[in-house]
Amino acid sequence: MEPIGHRRWAIADGYLPAWSHGPEPEMVSHESVNILNAGPTDARVELMLYFEDRPPAGPYRLTVPAMRTVHQRINDLDPPVPTNLGYACVITADVPVVVQHTRLDSRQAENALFSTLAAPG
Amino acid sequence: MEPIGHRRWAIADGYLPAWSHGPEPEMVSHESVNILNAGPTDARVELMLYFEDRPPAGPYRLTVPAMRTVHQRINDLDPPVPTNLGYACVITADVPVVVQHTRLDSRQAENALFSTLAAPG
Amino acid sequence: MEPIGHRRWAIADGYLPAWSHGPEPEMVSHESVNILNAGPTDARVELMLYFEDRPPAGPYRLTVPAMRTVHQRINDLDPPVPTNLGYACVITADVPVVVQHTRLDSRQAENALFSTLAAPG
Amino acid sequence: MEPIGHRRWAIADGYLPAWSHGPEPEMVSHESVNILNAGPTDARVELMLYFEDRPPAGPYRLTVPAMRTVHQRINDLDPPVPTNLGYACVITADVPVVVQHTRLDSRQAENALFSTLAAPG
């Protein structure tokens, strides 16, 4: 059976909050791109970032080993992604993967949280 | 390869909270329609709004340039969208785009947040 | 062009929190099934509810007029849906509609919120 | 008509918060995999868990009876799933089911909540 997932995904609402409350590292405002590679071959993954007012950035490259997941904090990408600036992201992989996008926003004393499936295509 | 996305998307749960807590502009209760155009051609986009008790409004028109994203606050549309009133939205574009829908609700002291993929079709 | 959506949708995580904080009606813990009918024909919609420990309930019937949306609070269905009990829901319509599922949980002093696309199929 | 759903689903962002605030059991930080079986045959379901730094765990097995839903707390799986460690999950069933993934995070005094459709495929 074909490994579950798709080779291309997109996230339209990226945004790194600019400040935080609470203990590090768990409660730092952050976003993560969560990638599952349930197949038998390592996945070479590229992230391209799109902005409102400037050219795209990337590709950022990472490997998701076979039968593993990587929960990549966007805050940890190098070169860094600007905070308090909307962005979007296209994720491409050379084998099928599954992508979910999560934000923890602790700008106020109690954290807010969302997660959503990325858009396959 | 075809640019990622679809030419038509829908959001069924639109709602602009009527009040807010916290510093502007980040913590004002709002919704955004977040559109990614990862393709090589500018996208002409139309939003139609649907209500429970009145005829549809729109189309609201905007352009998402090639290789860019637009995070459009619904609160900033003109003519304005009523607050504290449920609505839904159909987004159409002349090239493939990706659409995600987000609400920040700061009616209480600590903000709540959700985001979800829109429905392609 | 075919109206956007599908004739059948499902929600797997239904749950009505059993208590609330904050002003009524906005801040009462609730769930809503949000249905968009962007087509030219009224939609006759049926909701079937599924539980862990008892037979299904329903169908609950409602009409979503042409070019309108209905944001139906699950709390307002008759006969009432039990609180503090997991359920799931299948939504069927005689014309294409779009369905999104939202929960506002105000059991603690600050509300939590999620919304997600239902599963078409 | 074929029962609604798919035989395989994936969740890419699993994470069990390591601490909690508020009354048990409702406000304990937890995740649930919510499975609807709206068809006429019991569903035999298997969960495989994937990690960043170790081999997969499972399969965890459960049955979702015909015309029922099961809201399985990940915290209650046996052997237990580690807290404060990212994971992903593939859900397979022998008949079509619908899967939704929810996290309640009460590490801070007010709970945060998300829910999202799993990825079919």
Short mmCIF file of C-alpha atoms in Angstrom, two decimals:
data_model
loop_
_atom_site.label_atom_id
_atom_site.label_comp_id
_atom_site.label_asym_id
_atom_site.label_seq_id
_atom_site.Cartn_x
_atom_site.Cartn_y
_atom_site.Cartn_z
CA MET A 1 0.00 0.00 0.00
CA GLU A 2 1.22 3.49 -0.85
CA PRO A 3 2.44 5.39 2.28
CA ILE A 4 -0.21 7.80 3.53
CA GLY A 5 -0.04 11.43 2.50
CA HIS A 6 0.86 13.74 -0.34
CA ARG A 7 4.04 15.19 -1.81
CA ARG A 8 2.88 18.82 -1.62
CA TRP A 9 1.05 20.76 1.07
CA ALA A 10 0.33 24.43 1.80
CA ILE A 11 -0.29 26.57 4.86
CA ALA A 12 -1.94 29.92 4.19
CA ASP A 13 -1.97 31.47 7.68
CA GLY A 14 1.50 31.59 9.11
CA TYR A 15 2.30 34.14 11.81
CA LEU A 16 4.87 34.18 14.60
CA PRO A 17 3.56 36.17 17.58
CA ALA A 18 6.13 38.68 18.74
CA TRP A 19 5.98 38.17 22.47
CA SER A 20 5.21 35.52 25.09
CA HIS A 21 4.22 34.72 28.65
CA GLY A 22 5.09 31.66 30.70
CA PRO A 23 7.87 29.11 31.16
CA GLU A 24 10.32 28.31 28.34
CA PRO A 25 10.43 26.40 26.11
CA GLU A 26 6.89 25.04 26.27
CA MET A 27 5.06 28.35 26.62
CA VAL A 28 7.05 30.48 24.17
CA SER A 29 4.75 31.68 21.37
CA HIS A 30 5.60 29.53 18.39
CA GLU A 31 4.42 27.79 15.27
CA SER A 32 5.34 24.31 14.17
CA VAL A 33 5.10 22.43 10.91
CA ASN A 34 4.48 18.84 11.89
CA ILE A 35 5.43 16.27 9.30
CA LEU A 36 4.78 12.53 9.42
CA ASN A 37 6.68 10.17 7.17
CA ALA A 38 5.04 6.78 7.73
CA GLY A 39 6.76 5.23 4.73
CA PRO A 40 9.93 3.13 4.39
CA THR A 41 12.10 5.83 2.73
CA ASP A 42 13.57 9.00 4.25
CA ALA A 43 11.75 12.12 3.05
CA ARG A 44 13.70 15.11 1.76
CA VAL A 45 11.47 18.08 2.51
CA GLU A 46 11.62 21.70 1.35
CA LEU A 47 9.74 24.66 2.79
CA MET A 48 9.17 27.81 0.73
CA LEU A 49 7.85 30.84 2.59
CA TYR A 50 5.66 33.51 1.00
CA PHE A 51 5.00 37.02 2.31
CA GLU A 52 2.74 39.98 1.64
CA ASP A 53 5.40 42.54 0.84
CA ARG A 54 8.61 40.75 -0.19
CA PRO A 55 9.88 37.88 -2.36
CA PRO A 56 9.67 34.28 -1.16
CA ALA A 57 12.31 32.87 1.20
CA GLY A 58 13.85 29.44 1.03
CA PRO A 59 13.93 26.65 0.35
CA TYR A 60 14.53 25.58 3.91
CA ARG A 61 15.58 21.93 3.81
CA LEU A 62 15.03 19.17 6.31
CA THR A 63 14.88 15.38 6.38
CA VAL A 64 12.10 13.36 7.93
CA PRO A 65 13.48 9.84 8.41
CA ALA A 66 11.46 6.79 7.42
CA MET A 67 8.85 5.84 10.04
CA ARG A 68 9.45 9.04 11.98
CA THR A 69 7.84 12.44 12.54
CA VAL A 70 9.49 15.86 12.73
CA HIS A 71 7.79 18.70 14.60
CA GLN A 72 9.75 21.65 13.24
CA ARG A 73 9.36 24.93 15.09
CA ILE A 74 9.23 27.73 12.54
CA ASN A 75 10.92 29.92 15.15
CA ASP A 76 14.05 27.74 14.85
CA LEU A 77 14.53 27.99 11.08
CA ASP A 78 17.78 29.51 9.88
CA PRO A 79 17.82 32.17 8.49
CA PRO A 80 15.12 33.26 10.96
CA VAL A 81 11.52 34.01 9.99
CA PRO A 82 10.37 37.52 11.00
CA THR A 83 7.90 37.77 13.90
CA ASN A 84 4.66 39.77 13.76
CA LEU A 85 4.49 39.35 9.98
CA GLY A 86 2.00 37.21 8.05
CA TYR A 87 3.43 34.51 5.85
CA ALA A 88 2.37 31.34 4.03
CA CYS A 89 4.27 28.16 3.33
CA VAL A 90 4.46 25.44 0.68
CA ILE A 91 5.91 22.11 1.78
CA THR A 92 7.21 19.69 -0.84
CA ALA A 93 8.59 16.21 -0.24
CA ASP A 94 9.99 13.49 -2.49
CA VAL A 95 7.77 10.83 -0.88
CA PRO A 96 4.25 11.07 0.60
CA VAL A 97 4.06 12.79 3.99
CA VAL A 98 1.30 14.29 6.13
CA VAL A 99 1.51 17.93 7.30
CA GLN A 100 -0.29 19.66 10.15
CA HIS A 101 0.23 23.27 11.25
CA THR A 102 0.04 24.45 14.86
CA ARG A 103 0.36 27.81 16.63
CA LEU A 104 0.72 28.44 20.34
CA ASP A 105 0.10 32.10 21.12
CA SER A 106 1.06 33.15 24.64
CA ARG A 107 1.02 36.90 24.10
CA GLN A 108 -1.57 37.11 26.83
CA ALA A 109 -1.19 35.42 30.23
CA GLU A 110 -3.12 32.33 29.17
CA ASN A 111 -2.08 30.62 25.98
CA ALA A 112 -4.27 30.17 22.92
CA LEU A 113 -3.71 27.26 20.58
CA PHE A 114 -4.80 26.11 17.17
CA SER A 115 -3.87 23.30 14.86
CA THR A 116 -5.17 22.51 11.41
CA LEU A 117 -4.45 20.12 8.61
CA ALA A 118 -2.45 21.75 5.84
CA ALA A 119 -3.95 21.81 2.32
CA PRO A 120 -2.78 18.91 0.13
CA GLY A 121 -2.47 19.42 -3.60
CA MET B 1 3.50 21.60 -12.24
CA GLU B 2 0.15 23.25 -11.62
CA PRO B 3 0.28 25.86 -8.79
CA ILE B 4 -1.05 24.42 -5.53
CA GLY B 5 -4.65 25.06 -4.56
CA HIS B 6 -8.13 25.46 -5.95
CA ARG B 7 -10.15 28.20 -7.65
CA ARG B 8 -13.08 28.04 -5.21
CA TRP B 9 -13.21 27.73 -1.43
CA ALA B 10 -15.87 28.17 1.24
CA ILE B 11 -15.97 29.13 4.91
CA ALA B 12 -19.16 28.18 6.75
CA ASP B 13 -18.53 29.68 10.19
CA GLY B 14 -17.81 33.37 9.93
CA TYR B 15 -18.45 35.60 12.95
CA LEU B 16 -16.94 38.89 14.04
CA PRO B 17 -16.96 39.16 17.85
CA ALA B 18 -18.41 42.49 18.94
CA TRP B 19 -15.92 43.49 21.59
CA SER B 20 -12.27 43.06 22.58
CA HIS B 21 -9.64 43.17 25.30
CA GLY B 22 -5.96 43.95 24.99
CA PRO B 23 -3.56 46.06 22.93
CA GLU B 24 -4.45 47.14 19.37
CA PRO B 25 -4.09 46.07 16.66
CA GLU B 26 -2.87 42.56 17.56
CA MET B 27 -5.45 41.76 20.23
CA VAL B 28 -8.57 43.24 18.62
CA SER B 29 -11.13 40.49 18.02
CA HIS B 30 -10.97 39.75 14.32
CA GLU B 31 -11.24 37.23 11.55
CA SER B 32 -8.93 36.90 8.59
CA VAL B 33 -9.16 35.14 5.27
CA ASN B 34 -5.62 34.08 4.47
CA ILE B 35 -4.90 33.47 0.81
CA LEU B 36 -1.72 32.06 -0.70
CA ASN B 37 -0.98 32.48 -4.38
CA ALA B 38 2.15 30.40 -4.97
CA GLY B 39 1.81 30.61 -8.74
CA PRO B 40 3.39 32.89 -11.35
CA THR B 41 0.24 34.94 -12.15
CA ASP B 42 -1.56 37.52 -10.01
CA ALA B 43 -4.84 36.17 -8.62
CA ARG B 44 -8.03 38.20 -8.90
CA VAL B 45 -10.11 37.11 -5.94
CA GLU B 46 -13.77 37.69 -5.07
CA LEU B 47 -15.45 37.15 -1.72
CA MET B 48 -19.22 36.66 -1.49
CA LEU B 49 -20.75 36.79 1.99
CA TYR B 50 -23.86 34.85 3.00
CA PHE B 51 -26.07 35.50 6.02
CA GLU B 52 -28.92 33.90 7.93
CA ASP B 53 -31.47 36.65 7.50
CA ARG B 54 -30.55 38.80 4.50
CA PRO B 55 -29.34 38.58 0.91
CA PRO B 56 -25.66 37.94 0.10
CA ALA B 57 -23.17 40.84 0.13
CA GLY B 58 -20.41 41.39 -2.36
CA PRO B 59 -18.45 40.60 -4.32
CA TYR B 60 -15.58 42.09 -2.37
CA ARG B 61 -12.58 42.17 -4.70
CA LEU B 62 -8.90 41.91 -3.95
CA THR B 63 -5.70 40.92 -5.74
CA VAL B 64 -3.18 38.43 -4.42
CA PRO B 65 0.01 39.03 -6.39
CA ALA B 66 2.00 36.16 -7.84
CA MET B 67 4.21 34.43 -5.24
CA ARG B 68 2.62 36.37 -2.40
CA THR B 69 0.11 35.88 0.38
CA VAL B 70 -2.64 38.25 1.58
CA HIS B 71 -3.99 37.97 5.11
CA GLN B 72 -7.20 39.97 4.75
CA ARG B 73 -8.91 41.02 7.96
CA ILE B 74 -12.66 40.68 7.45
CA ASN B 75 -13.03 43.61 9.85
CA ASP B 76 -11.35 45.85 7.26
CA LEU B 77 -13.63 45.08 4.32
CA ASP B 78 -15.55 48.00 2.83
CA PRO B 79 -18.55 48.19 3.07
CA PRO B 80 -18.11 46.82 6.61
CA VAL B 81 -19.29 43.37 7.72
CA PRO B 82 -21.67 43.46 10.72
CA THR B 83 -20.30 42.25 14.06
CA ASN B 84 -22.06 39.70 16.28
CA LEU B 85 -23.80 38.16 13.26
CA GLY B 86 -23.08 34.77 11.75
CA TYR B 87 -22.05 34.68 8.12
CA ALA B 88 -20.41 32.37 5.59
CA CYS B 89 -18.11 33.14 2.67
CA VAL B 90 -17.31 31.79 -0.79
CA ILE B 91 -13.90 32.72 -2.20
CA THR B 92 -13.32 32.46 -5.95
CA ALA B 93 -10.07 33.11 -7.80
CA ASP B 94 -9.05 33.02 -11.44
CA VAL B 95 -5.96 30.93 -10.63
CA PRO B 96 -5.36 28.27 -7.95
CA VAL B 97 -4.94 29.63 -4.43
CA VAL B 98 -5.02 28.19 -0.91
CA VAL B 99 -7.40 29.61 1.71
CA GLN B 100 -7.30 29.33 5.50
CA HIS B 101 -9.70 31.01 7.94
CA THR B 102 -8.71 32.33 11.36
CA ARG B 103 -10.52 34.00 14.26
CA LEU B 104 -9.02 35.71 17.27
CA ASP B 105 -11.63 36.25 19.94
CA SER B 106 -10.57 38.56 22.76
CA ARG B 107 -13.98 39.21 24.25
CA GLN B 108 -12.68 37.82 27.50
CA ALA B 109 -9.39 38.92 29.08
CA GLU B 110 -7.41 36.08 27.52
CA ASN B 111 -7.73 35.58 23.80
CA ALA B 112 -9.05 32.44 22.13
CA LEU B 113 -7.91 31.49 18.67
CA PHE B 114 -8.83 29.09 15.93
CA SER B 115 -7.77 28.49 12.38
CA THR B 116 -9.00 25.96 9.88
CA LEU B 117 -8.55 25.13 6.26
CA ALA B 118 -11.42 26.38 4.12
CA ALA B 119 -13.41 23.84 2.09
CA PRO B 120 -12.21 23.50 -1.51
CA GLY B 121 -14.69 22.63 -4.21
CA MET C 1 -21.23 25.65 -12.17
CA GLU C 2 -22.27 23.18 -9.48
CA PRO C 3 -22.90 24.86 -6.09
CA ILE C 4 -19.92 24.42 -3.78
CA GLY C 5 -19.94 21.61 -1.26
CA HIS C 6 -21.07 18.05 -0.68
CA ARG C 7 -24.29 16.26 0.21
CA ARG C 8 -22.83 14.40 3.18
CA TRP C 9 -20.48 15.46 5.98
CA ALA C 10 -19.39 14.05 9.32
CA ILE C 11 -18.17 15.42 12.65
CA ALA C 12 -16.39 12.90 14.88
CA ASP C 13 -15.74 14.99 18.00
CA GLY C 14 -18.95 16.41 19.35
CA TYR C 15 -19.15 17.37 23.03
CA LEU C 16 -21.30 19.88 24.89
CA PRO C 17 -19.43 21.20 27.95
CA ALA C 18 -21.61 21.02 31.03
CA TRP C 19 -20.97 24.42 32.54
CA SER C 20 -20.05 27.99 31.58
CA HIS C 21 -18.62 31.32 32.66
CA GLY C 22 -19.42 34.75 31.31
CA PRO C 23 -22.28 36.72 29.82
CA GLU C 24 -25.15 34.99 27.99
CA PRO C 25 -25.78 34.15 25.22
CA GLU C 26 -22.33 34.75 23.67
CA MET C 27 -20.21 33.11 26.36
CA VAL C 28 -22.35 30.07 27.13
CA SER C 29 -20.40 26.90 26.34
CA HIS C 30 -21.83 25.62 23.09
CA GLU C 31 -21.25 23.85 19.82
CA SER C 32 -22.59 24.87 16.47
CA VAL C 33 -22.96 23.14 13.14
CA ASN C 34 -22.49 25.84 10.55
CA ILE C 35 -23.99 25.13 7.16
CA LEU C 36 -23.64 27.20 4.00
CA ASN C 37 -26.02 26.74 1.11
CA ALA C 38 -24.57 28.90 -1.66
CA GLY C 39 -26.83 27.37 -4.30
CA PRO C 40 -30.16 28.45 -5.81
CA THR C 41 -32.33 25.78 -4.10
CA ASP C 42 -33.31 25.45 -0.43
CA ALA C 43 -31.44 22.62 1.30
CA ARG C 44 -33.31 20.08 3.40
CA VAL C 45 -30.78 18.94 5.96
CA GLU C 46 -30.82 16.03 8.41
CA LEU C 47 -28.53 15.49 11.39
CA MET C 48 -28.01 12.02 12.86
CA LEU C 49 -26.21 11.84 16.20
CA TYR C 50 -24.06 8.89 17.29
CA PHE C 51 -22.95 8.05 20.83
CA GLU C 52 -20.59 5.72 22.64
CA ASP C 53 -23.14 3.87 24.74
CA ARG C 54 -26.58 4.19 23.15
CA PRO C 55 -28.36 4.03 19.78
CA PRO C 56 -28.25 6.97 17.36
CA ALA C 57 -30.62 9.92 17.80
CA GLY C 58 -32.44 11.73 15.04
CA PRO C 59 -32.85 12.68 12.36
CA TYR C 60 -33.01 16.30 13.43
CA ARG C 61 -34.35 18.27 10.45
CA LEU C 62 -33.68 21.83 9.38
CA THR C 63 -33.82 23.90 6.23
CA VAL C 64 -31.00 26.08 4.96
CA PRO C 65 -32.58 28.47 2.46
CA ALA C 66 -30.96 29.13 -0.92
CA MET C 67 -28.09 31.65 -0.70
CA ARG C 68 -28.15 31.59 3.09
CA THR C 69 -26.21 30.11 6.00
CA VAL C 70 -27.54 28.56 9.21
CA HIS C 71 -25.38 28.46 12.33
CA GLN C 72 -27.27 25.86 14.36
CA ARG C 73 -26.38 25.64 18.04
CA ILE C 74 -26.40 21.97 19.02
CA ASN C 75 -27.53 23.11 22.48
CA ASP C 76 -30.80 24.28 20.92
CA LEU C 77 -31.81 21.03 19.23
CA ASP C 78 -35.09 19.44 20.33
CA PRO C 79 -35.10 16.83 21.83
CA PRO C 80 -32.01 18.11 23.68
CA VAL C 81 -28.54 16.63 23.27
CA PRO C 82 -26.97 15.48 26.58
CA THR C 83 -24.11 17.57 27.97
CA ASN C 84 -20.76 16.14 29.12
CA LEU C 85 -21.17 13.18 26.74
CA GLY C 86 -19.16 12.55 23.60
CA TYR C 87 -21.09 12.25 20.37
CA ALA C 88 -20.55 12.34 16.62
CA CYS C 89 -22.78 13.63 13.82
CA VAL C 90 -23.55 12.90 10.18
CA ILE C 91 -25.09 15.72 8.18
CA THR C 92 -26.92 14.93 4.95
CA ALA C 93 -28.47 17.41 2.54
CA ASP C 94 -30.39 17.10 -0.71
CA VAL C 95 -28.19 19.71 -2.41
CA PRO C 96 -24.48 20.55 -1.94
CA VAL C 97 -23.68 22.44 1.25
CA VAL C 98 -20.53 23.23 3.25
CA VAL C 99 -20.29 22.27 6.93
CA GLN C 100 -17.97 23.58 9.65
CA HIS C 101 -18.04 22.60 13.32
CA THR C 102 -17.25 24.96 16.19
CA ARG C 103 -17.05 24.66 19.97
CA LEU C 104 -16.82 27.46 22.52
CA ASP C 105 -15.81 26.09 25.90
CA SER C 106 -16.18 28.55 28.78
CA ARG C 107 -15.91 26.07 31.63
CA GLN C 108 -12.95 28.06 32.87
CA ALA C 109 -13.00 31.83 33.31
CA GLU C 110 -11.48 32.48 29.87
CA ASN C 111 -13.09 30.81 26.91
CA ALA C 112 -11.40 28.31 24.61
CA LEU C 113 -12.52 27.96 21.02
CA PHE C 114 -12.01 25.65 18.10
CA SER C 115 -13.48 25.29 14.66
CA THR C 116 -12.76 22.73 11.99
CA LEU C 117 -14.05 21.73 8.63
CA ALA C 118 -16.30 18.68 8.81
CA ALA C 119 -15.30 15.58 6.80
CA PRO C 120 -16.98 15.40 3.37
CA GLY C 121 -17.75 12.00 1.88
CA MET D 1 -24.75 4.05 0.08
CA GLU D 2 -21.20 3.42 1.30
CA PRO D 3 -20.74 4.39 4.98
CA ILE D 4 -19.07 7.79 5.29
CA GLY D 5 -15.35 7.96 5.81
CA HIS D 6 -12.06 6.32 4.93
CA ARG D 7 -10.10 3.27 6.04
CA ARG D 8 -6.89 5.17 6.78
CA TRP D 9 -6.22 8.49 8.48
CA ALA D 10 -3.19 10.31 9.87
CA ILE D 11 -2.49 12.86 12.59
CA ALA D 12 0.84 14.65 12.31
CA ASP D 13 0.82 16.79 15.47
CA GLY D 14 0.37 14.63 18.52
CA TYR D 15 1.60 15.91 21.89
CA LEU D 16 0.52 15.17 25.45
CA PRO D 17 1.10 18.22 27.68
CA ALA D 18 2.94 17.21 30.82
CA TRP D 19 0.94 19.11 33.41
CA SER D 20 -2.56 20.44 34.08
CA HIS D 21 -4.74 22.88 35.99
CA GLY D 22 -8.35 22.50 37.01
CA PRO D 23 -10.85 19.82 38.02
CA GLU D 24 -10.42 16.18 36.96
CA PRO D 25 -11.25 14.51 34.66
CA GLU D 26 -12.58 17.25 32.38
CA MET D 27 -9.71 19.70 32.74
CA VAL D 28 -6.76 17.31 32.69
CA SER D 29 -4.55 18.09 29.69
CA HIS D 30 -5.28 15.41 27.16
CA GLU D 31 -5.61 14.42 23.56
CA SER D 32 -8.31 12.30 22.05
CA VAL D 33 -8.70 10.43 18.79
CA ASN D 34 -12.38 10.61 17.99
CA ILE D 35 -13.66 7.93 15.66
CA LEU D 36 -17.12 7.68 14.13
CA ASN D 37 -18.35 4.42 12.67
CA ALA D 38 -21.68 5.29 11.06
CA GLY D 39 -21.88 1.99 9.20
CA PRO D 40 -23.63 -1.32 9.96
CA THR D 41 -20.47 -3.33 10.81
CA ASP D 42 -18.18 -3.06 13.84
CA ALA D 43 -14.85 -1.44 12.98
CA ARG D 44 -11.59 -3.02 14.07
CA VAL D 45 -9.20 -0.10 14.42
CA GLU D 46 -5.42 0.03 14.84
CA LEU D 47 -3.32 3.00 15.92
CA MET D 48 0.40 3.17 15.09
CA LEU D 49 2.38 5.90 16.79
CA TYR D 50 5.46 7.55 15.27
CA PHE D 51 8.12 9.56 17.09
CA GLU D 52 11.08 11.79 16.34
CA ASP D 53 13.75 9.76 18.06
CA ARG D 54 12.59 6.15 18.43
CA PRO D 55 10.85 3.35 16.51
CA PRO D 56 7.07 3.30 16.09
CA ALA D 57 4.85 1.97 18.87
CA GLY D 58 1.80 -0.21 18.41
CA PRO D 59 -0.47 -1.27 17.02
CA TYR D 60 -2.90 -0.21 19.70
CA ARG D 61 -6.18 -1.97 18.96
CA LEU D 62 -9.74 -0.92 19.67
CA THR D 63 -13.22 -1.63 18.34
CA VAL D 64 -15.71 1.00 17.32
CA PRO D 65 -19.11 -0.73 17.25
CA ALA D 66 -21.50 -0.23 14.35
CA MET D 67 -23.45 3.05 14.60
CA ARG D 68 -21.31 4.26 17.49
CA THR D 69 -18.47 6.67 18.17
CA VAL D 70 -15.42 6.18 20.39
CA HIS D 71 -13.60 9.18 21.83
CA GLN D 72 -10.34 7.54 22.87
CA ARG D 73 -8.11 9.55 25.19
CA ILE D 74 -4.51 9.01 24.10
CA ASN D 75 -3.56 9.40 27.78
CA ASP D 76 -5.41 6.17 28.52
CA LEU D 77 -3.64 3.94 26.00
CA ASP D 78 -1.74 0.96 27.39
CA PRO D 79 1.26 0.85 27.24
CA PRO D 80 1.24 4.58 28.01
CA VAL D 81 2.29 7.26 25.53
CA PRO D 82 5.07 9.55 26.85
CA THR D 83 4.11 13.12 27.78
CA ASN D 84 5.96 16.21 26.58
CA LEU D 85 7.12 14.36 23.44
CA GLY D 86 5.94 14.98 19.90
CA TYR D 87 4.38 12.07 18.08
CA ALA D 88 2.23 11.31 15.05
CA CYS D 89 -0.39 8.64 14.48
CA VAL D 90 -1.79 6.54 11.64
CA ILE D 91 -5.26 5.11 12.16
CA THR D 92 -6.39 2.15 10.05
CA ALA D 93 -9.79 0.49 10.11
CA ASP D 94 -11.34 -2.41 8.25
CA VAL D 95 -14.44 -0.38 7.36
CA PRO D 96 -14.86 3.35 6.62
CA VAL D 97 -14.67 5.61 9.67
CA VAL D 98 -14.20 9.33 10.31
CA VAL D 99 -11.37 10.58 12.53
CA GLN D 100 -10.96 13.92 14.30
CA HIS D 101 -8.10 14.85 16.65
CA THR D 102 -8.49 17.10 19.70
CA ARG D 103 -6.15 18.48 22.36
CA LEU D 104 -7.09 20.20 25.60
CA ASP D 105 -4.09 21.94 27.09
CA SER D 106 -4.55 23.14 30.65
CA ARG D 107 -0.91 23.78 31.50
CA GLN D 108 -1.87 27.36 32.22
CA ALA D 109 -4.77 28.34 34.45
CA GLU D 110 -7.19 28.73 31.53
CA ASN D 111 -7.44 25.87 29.10
CA ALA D 112 -6.63 26.04 25.41
CA LEU D 113 -8.31 23.74 22.95
CA PHE D 114 -7.97 22.68 19.36
CA SER D 115 -9.59 20.10 17.15
CA THR D 116 -8.92 19.26 13.55
CA LEU D 117 -9.94 16.72 10.99
CA ALA D 118 -7.30 14.02 10.53
CA ALA D 119 -5.84 13.53 7.04
CA PRO D 120 -7.57 10.80 5.03
CA GLY D 121 -5.58 8.81 2.52
#
